[in-house]
Amino acid sequence: MSHLHHLHIVAVVNGYKINKVLIDGGAAISLLPERMLGKVGKHVSELVPTNIAVTNFSGDSTTAIGLVTLIVKVGSSERHSVFVVVPSKASYNVLLGRDWIHGVSAVPSTVHQSVLLWTEEGKPEIVKADLSLHVEQMHANFRIYNRKLKPLNVDRSLNPYNCEGCYLTSEGLSVKLRYPDMPYEPIGWDCDS
């Protein structure tokens, strides 16, 4: 289900290779967490003062520390971009917003986990997402915290996808999903097929 992941790439920012670069079409501006300033060769004293307040998706506002212009290289595309530097504990190292996306005429796709760019010759160039971040996040550590509890016996013959229902298409609800190996008749989903 990689299409449900955020679109993270690796980019070269001010000559430094940076991972966890989030391309976010929902963000109007590009952001740089304050902790990344030194990692791209900049210092707080080099920031241009600003009174911008950045509002996140939940409505919380943060006052920006300042503005900085950085050279961003993604694939063969290289562009000077203005970043709003924020005091953030974000999971990304750099956020490229619509200002960057439109500025380089990029077409980001979370479905394909890639970004389509255009070379100087006008040819398409595809930059693949960095999926290593998601692989690391899928590992879980298991620990028994209460040693008096017995381990669960899991019936491995159960199919976790036994279900009946509908799926959503551009025309609306469609086609009843049915798995014939179900030992019972499920209820709860109604649709015409």
PDB file of N, CA and C in Angstrom, residues 30-89:
ATOM      1  N   SER A  30       7.373  26.335   1.142  1.00  0.00           N
ATOM      2  CA  SER A  30       8.382  25.343   1.521  1.00  0.00           C
ATOM      3  C   SER A  30       8.902  25.672   2.916  1.00  0.00           C
ATOM      4  N   LEU A  31       9.112  24.626   3.705  1.00  0.00           N
ATOM      5  CA  LEU A  31       9.523  24.798   5.101  1.00  0.00           C
ATOM      6  C   LEU A  31      10.850  24.102   5.369  1.00  0.00           C
ATOM      7  N   LEU A  32      11.606  24.683   6.279  1.00  0.00           N
ATOM      8  CA  LEU A  32      12.847  24.083   6.744  1.00  0.00           C
ATOM      9  C   LEU A  32      12.831  24.122   8.267  1.00  0.00           C
ATOM     10  N   PRO A  33      12.830  22.956   8.919  1.00  0.00           N
ATOM     11  CA  PRO A  33      12.916  22.960  10.379  1.00  0.00           C
ATOM     12  C   PRO A  33      14.236  23.597  10.821  1.00  0.00           C
ATOM     13  N   GLU A  34      14.195  24.356  11.902  1.00  0.00           N
ATOM     14  CA  GLU A  34      15.377  25.066  12.405  1.00  0.00           C
ATOM     15  C   GLU A  34      16.566  24.129  12.617  1.00  0.00           C
ATOM     16  N   ARG A  35      16.315  22.902  13.065  1.00  0.00           N
ATOM     17  CA  ARG A  35      17.385  21.938  13.334  1.00  0.00           C
ATOM     18  C   ARG A  35      18.184  21.584  12.077  1.00  0.00           C
ATOM     19  N   MET A  36      17.634  21.883  10.882  1.00  0.00           N
ATOM     20  CA  MET A  36      18.312  21.544   9.629  1.00  0.00           C
ATOM     21  C   MET A  36      19.215  22.662   9.113  1.00  0.00           C
ATOM     22  N   LEU A  37      19.166  23.840   9.723  1.00  0.00           N
ATOM     23  CA  LEU A  37      19.963  24.971   9.233  1.00  0.00           C
ATOM     24  C   LEU A  37      21.445  24.624   9.098  1.00  0.00           C
ATOM     25  N   GLY A  38      22.040  24.125  10.149  1.00  0.00           N
ATOM     26  CA  GLY A  38      23.460  23.780  10.124  1.00  0.00           C
ATOM     27  C   GLY A  38      23.778  22.684   9.127  1.00  0.00           C
ATOM     28  N   LYS A  39      22.821  21.791   8.906  1.00  0.00           N
ATOM     29  CA  LYS A  39      23.051  20.666   7.997  1.00  0.00           C
ATOM     30  C   LYS A  39      23.037  21.082   6.532  1.00  0.00           C
ATOM     31  N   VAL A  40      22.541  22.282   6.250  1.00  0.00           N
ATOM     32  CA  VAL A  40      22.579  22.804   4.878  1.00  0.00           C
ATOM     33  C   VAL A  40      23.534  24.001   4.791  1.00  0.00           C
ATOM     34  N   GLY A  41      24.428  24.116   5.787  1.00  0.00           N
ATOM     35  CA  GLY A  41      25.472  25.133   5.760  1.00  0.00           C
ATOM     36  C   GLY A  41      25.020  26.549   6.070  1.00  0.00           C
ATOM     37  N   LYS A  42      23.952  26.700   6.816  1.00  0.00           N
ATOM     38  CA  LYS A  42      23.444  28.036   7.168  1.00  0.00           C
ATOM     39  C   LYS A  42      23.406  28.209   8.681  1.00  0.00           C
ATOM     40  N   HIS A  43      23.270  29.468   9.114  1.00  0.00           N
ATOM     41  CA  HIS A  43      23.198  29.802  10.535  1.00  0.00           C
ATOM     42  C   HIS A  43      22.020  30.752  10.742  1.00  0.00           C
ATOM     43  N   VAL A  44      21.464  30.755  11.935  1.00  0.00           N
ATOM     44  CA  VAL A  44      20.317  31.614  12.258  1.00  0.00           C
ATOM     45  C   VAL A  44      20.613  33.078  11.939  1.00  0.00           C
ATOM     46  N   SER A  45      21.861  33.488  12.107  1.00  0.00           N
ATOM     47  CA  SER A  45      22.224  34.889  11.843  1.00  0.00           C
ATOM     48  C   SER A  45      22.082  35.265  10.366  1.00  0.00           C
ATOM     49  N   GLU A  46      22.006  34.272   9.476  1.00  0.00           N
ATOM     50  CA  GLU A  46      21.879  34.528   8.036  1.00  0.00           C
ATOM     51  C   GLU A  46      20.425  34.643   7.579  1.00  0.00           C
ATOM     52  N   LEU A  47      19.483  34.424   8.478  1.00  0.00           N
ATOM     53  CA  LEU A  47      18.069  34.439   8.105  1.00  0.00           C
ATOM     54  C   LEU A  47      17.569  35.858   7.889  1.00  0.00           C
ATOM     55  N   VAL A  48      16.640  35.988   6.950  1.00  0.00           N
ATOM     56  CA  VAL A  48      15.961  37.262   6.711  1.00  0.00           C
ATOM     57  C   VAL A  48      14.771  37.308   7.664  1.00  0.00           C
ATOM     58  N   PRO A  49      14.656  38.351   8.482  1.00  0.00           N
ATOM     59  CA  PRO A  49      13.539  38.425   9.438  1.00  0.00           C
ATOM     60  C   PRO A  49      12.185  38.445   8.715  1.00  0.00           C
ATOM     61  N   THR A  50      11.195  37.870   9.368  1.00  0.00           N
ATOM     62  CA  THR A  50       9.842  37.844   8.811  1.00  0.00           C
ATOM     63  C   THR A  50       8.832  37.803   9.947  1.00  0.00           C
ATOM     64  N   ASN A  51       7.614  38.198   9.644  1.00  0.00           N
ATOM     65  CA  ASN A  51       6.534  38.099  10.634  1.00  0.00           C
ATOM     66  C   ASN A  51       5.502  37.059  10.199  1.00  0.00           C
ATOM     67  N   ILE A  52       5.913  36.117   9.377  1.00  0.00           N
ATOM     68  CA  ILE A  52       5.018  35.060   8.890  1.00  0.00           C
ATOM     69  C   ILE A  52       4.664  34.118  10.036  1.00  0.00           C
ATOM     70  N   ALA A  53       3.393  33.786  10.122  1.00  0.00           N
ATOM     71  CA  ALA A  53       2.931  32.750  11.049  1.00  0.00           C
ATOM     72  C   ALA A  53       2.455  31.578  10.199  1.00  0.00           C
ATOM     73  N   VAL A  54       2.966  30.407  10.483  1.00  0.00           N
ATOM     74  CA  VAL A  54       2.622  29.206   9.726  1.00  0.00           C
ATOM     75  C   VAL A  54       1.550  28.449  10.499  1.00  0.00           C
ATOM     76  N   THR A  55       0.457  28.115   9.812  1.00  0.00           N
ATOM     77  CA  THR A  55      -0.641  27.370  10.430  1.00  0.00           C
ATOM     78  C   THR A  55      -0.654  25.954   9.882  1.00  0.00           C
ATOM     79  N   ASN A  56      -0.688  24.959  10.771  1.00  0.00           N
ATOM     80  CA  ASN A  56      -0.702  23.571  10.313  1.00  0.00           C
ATOM     81  C   ASN A  56      -2.131  23.094  10.082  1.00  0.00           C
ATOM     82  N   PHE A  57      -2.280  21.821   9.694  1.00  0.00           N
ATOM     83  CA  PHE A  57      -3.589  21.275   9.335  1.00  0.00           C
ATOM     84  C   PHE A  57      -4.576  21.262  10.496  1.00  0.00           C
ATOM     85  N   SER A  58      -4.083  21.275  11.729  1.00  0.00           N
ATOM     86  CA  SER A  58      -4.995  21.263  12.876  1.00  0.00           C
ATOM     87  C   SER A  58      -5.331  22.666  13.368  1.00  0.00           C
ATOM     88  N   GLY A  59      -4.785  23.692  12.693  1.00  0.00           N
ATOM     89  CA  GLY A  59      -5.103  25.070  13.039  1.00  0.00           C
ATOM     90  C   GLY A  59      -4.142  25.726  14.007  1.00  0.00           C
ATOM     91  N   ASP A  60      -3.123  24.989  14.460  1.00  0.00           N
ATOM     92  CA  ASP A  60      -2.128  25.560  15.370  1.00  0.00           C
ATOM     93  C   ASP A  60      -1.147  26.428  14.589  1.00  0.00           C
ATOM     94  N   SER A  61      -0.822  27.594  15.134  1.00  0.00           N
ATOM     95  CA  SER A  61       0.100  28.518  14.462  1.00  0.00           C
ATOM     96  C   SER A  61       1.466  28.522  15.125  1.00  0.00           C
ATOM     97  N   THR A  62       2.487  28.698  14.297  1.00  0.00           N
ATOM     98  CA  THR A  62       3.865  28.813  14.752  1.00  0.00           C
ATOM     99  C   THR A  62       4.471  30.028  14.078  1.00  0.00           C
ATOM    100  N   THR A  63       5.163  30.854  14.824  1.00  0.00           N
ATOM    101  CA  THR A  63       5.826  32.016  14.244  1.00  0.00           C
ATOM    102  C   THR A  63       7.138  31.573  13.615  1.00  0.00           C
ATOM    103  N   ALA A  64       7.345  31.978  12.376  1.00  0.00           N
ATOM    104  CA  ALA A  64       8.573  31.622  11.663  1.00  0.00           C
ATOM    105  C   ALA A  64       9.772  32.326  12.282  1.00  0.00           C
ATOM    106  N   ILE A  65      10.920  31.678  12.217  1.00  0.00           N
ATOM    107  CA  ILE A  65      12.159  32.257  12.729  1.00  0.00           C
ATOM    108  C   ILE A  65      12.740  33.218  11.701  1.00  0.00           C
ATOM    109  N   GLY A  66      12.558  32.891  10.430  1.00  0.00           N
ATOM    110  CA  GLY A  66      13.076  33.730   9.357  1.00  0.00           C
ATOM    111  C   GLY A  66      12.984  33.033   8.016  1.00  0.00           C
ATOM    112  N   LEU A  67      13.538  33.677   6.989  1.00  0.00           N
ATOM    113  CA  LEU A  67      13.534  33.141   5.630  1.00  0.00           C
ATOM    114  C   LEU A  67      14.965  32.884   5.184  1.00  0.00           C
ATOM    115  N   VAL A  68      15.139  31.864   4.351  1.00  0.00           N
ATOM    116  CA  VAL A  68      16.452  31.558   3.799  1.00  0.00           C
ATOM    117  C   VAL A  68      16.271  31.049   2.370  1.00  0.00           C
ATOM    118  N   THR A  69      17.182  31.457   1.487  1.00  0.00           N
ATOM    119  CA  THR A  69      17.157  30.973   0.109  1.00  0.00           C
ATOM    120  C   THR A  69      18.197  29.871  -0.032  1.00  0.00           C
ATOM    121  N   LEU A  70      17.762  28.719  -0.549  1.00  0.00           N
ATOM    122  CA  LEU A  70      18.636  27.559  -0.714  1.00  0.00           C
ATOM    123  C   LEU A  70      18.532  27.043  -2.144  1.00  0.00           C
ATOM    124  N   ILE A  71      19.595  26.411  -2.614  1.00  0.00           N
ATOM    125  CA  ILE A  71      19.571  25.779  -3.934  1.00  0.00           C
ATOM    126  C   ILE A  71      19.102  24.345  -3.741  1.00  0.00           C
ATOM    127  N   VAL A  72      17.997  23.983  -4.414  1.00  0.00           N
ATOM    128  CA  VAL A  72      17.425  22.646  -4.297  1.00  0.00           C
ATOM    129  C   VAL A  72      17.611  21.918  -5.620  1.00  0.00           C
ATOM    130  N   LYS A  73      18.255  20.746  -5.546  1.00  0.00           N
ATOM    131  CA  LYS A  73      18.449  19.930  -6.744  1.00  0.00           C
ATOM    132  C   LYS A  73      17.716  18.612  -6.561  1.00  0.00           C
ATOM    133  N   VAL A  74      16.740  18.374  -7.443  1.00  0.00           N
ATOM    134  CA  VAL A  74      15.994  17.119  -7.471  1.00  0.00           C
ATOM    135  C   VAL A  74      16.134  16.585  -8.889  1.00  0.00           C
ATOM    136  N   GLY A  75      16.720  15.403  -9.024  1.00  0.00           N
ATOM    137  CA  GLY A  75      17.013  14.896 -10.362  1.00  0.00           C
ATOM    138  C   GLY A  75      17.959  15.863 -11.045  1.00  0.00           C
ATOM    139  N   SER A  76      17.636  16.246 -12.288  1.00  0.00           N
ATOM    140  CA  SER A  76      18.483  17.220 -12.993  1.00  0.00           C
ATOM    141  C   SER A  76      17.982  18.647 -12.808  1.00  0.00           C
ATOM    142  N   SER A  77      16.857  18.806 -12.104  1.00  0.00           N
ATOM    143  CA  SER A  77      16.274  20.129 -11.878  1.00  0.00           C
ATOM    144  C   SER A  77      16.963  20.823 -10.705  1.00  0.00           C
ATOM    145  N   GLU A  78      17.408  22.057 -10.941  1.00  0.00           N
ATOM    146  CA  GLU A  78      18.062  22.826  -9.880  1.00  0.00           C
ATOM    147  C   GLU A  78      17.420  24.203  -9.822  1.00  0.00           C
ATOM    148  N   ARG A  79      17.045  24.631  -8.610  1.00  0.00           N
ATOM    149  CA  ARG A  79      16.320  25.893  -8.473  1.00  0.00           C
ATOM    150  C   ARG A  79      16.617  26.540  -7.127  1.00  0.00           C
ATOM    151  N   HIS A  80      16.724  27.870  -7.116  1.00  0.00           N
ATOM    152  CA  HIS A  80      16.804  28.624  -5.862  1.00  0.00           C
ATOM    153  C   HIS A  80      15.387  28.687  -5.291  1.00  0.00           C
ATOM    154  N   SER A  81      15.238  28.316  -4.040  1.00  0.00           N
ATOM    155  CA  SER A  81      13.923  28.322  -3.403  1.00  0.00           C
ATOM    156  C   SER A  81      14.008  29.022  -2.056  1.00  0.00           C
ATOM    157  N   VAL A  82      12.965  29.772  -1.739  1.00  0.00           N
ATOM    158  CA  VAL A  82      12.875  30.447  -0.442  1.00  0.00           C
ATOM    159  C   VAL A  82      12.179  29.501   0.533  1.00  0.00           C
ATOM    160  N   PHE A  83      12.787  29.322   1.695  1.00  0.00           N
ATOM    161  CA  PHE A  83      12.228  28.467   2.738  1.00  0.00           C
ATOM    162  C   PHE A  83      11.873  29.304   3.954  1.00  0.00           C
ATOM    163  N   VAL A  84      10.751  28.970   4.553  1.00  0.00           N
ATOM    164  CA  VAL A  84      10.363  29.549   5.831  1.00  0.00           C
ATOM    165  C   VAL A  84      10.948  28.624   6.898  1.00  0.00           C
ATOM    166  N   VAL A  85      11.798  29.164   7.740  1.00  0.00           N
ATOM    167  CA  VAL A  85      12.443  28.371   8.792  1.00  0.00           C
ATOM    168  C   VAL A  85      11.556  28.420  10.030  1.00  0.00           C
ATOM    169  N   VAL A  86      11.205  27.227  10.516  1.00  0.00           N
ATOM    170  CA  VAL A  86      10.275  27.126  11.645  1.00  0.00           C
ATOM    171  C   VAL A  86      10.873  26.277  12.767  1.00  0.00           C
ATOM    172  N   PRO A  87      10.510  26.594  14.024  1.00  0.00           N
ATOM    173  CA  PRO A  87      10.940  25.740  15.139  1.00  0.00           C
ATOM    174  C   PRO A  87      10.030  24.518  15.168  1.00  0.00           C
ATOM    175  N   SER A  88      10.473  23.432  14.570  1.00  0.00           N
ATOM    176  CA  SER A  88       9.587  22.287  14.386  1.00  0.00           C
ATOM    177  C   SER A  88      10.285  20.988  14.745  1.00  0.00           C
ATOM    178  N   LYS A  89       9.511  20.055  15.271  1.00  0.00           N
ATOM    179  CA  LYS A  89       9.999  18.699  15.516  1.00  0.00           C
ATOM    180  C   LYS A  89       9.392  17.768  14.473  1.00  0.00           C
TER     181      LYS A  89
END
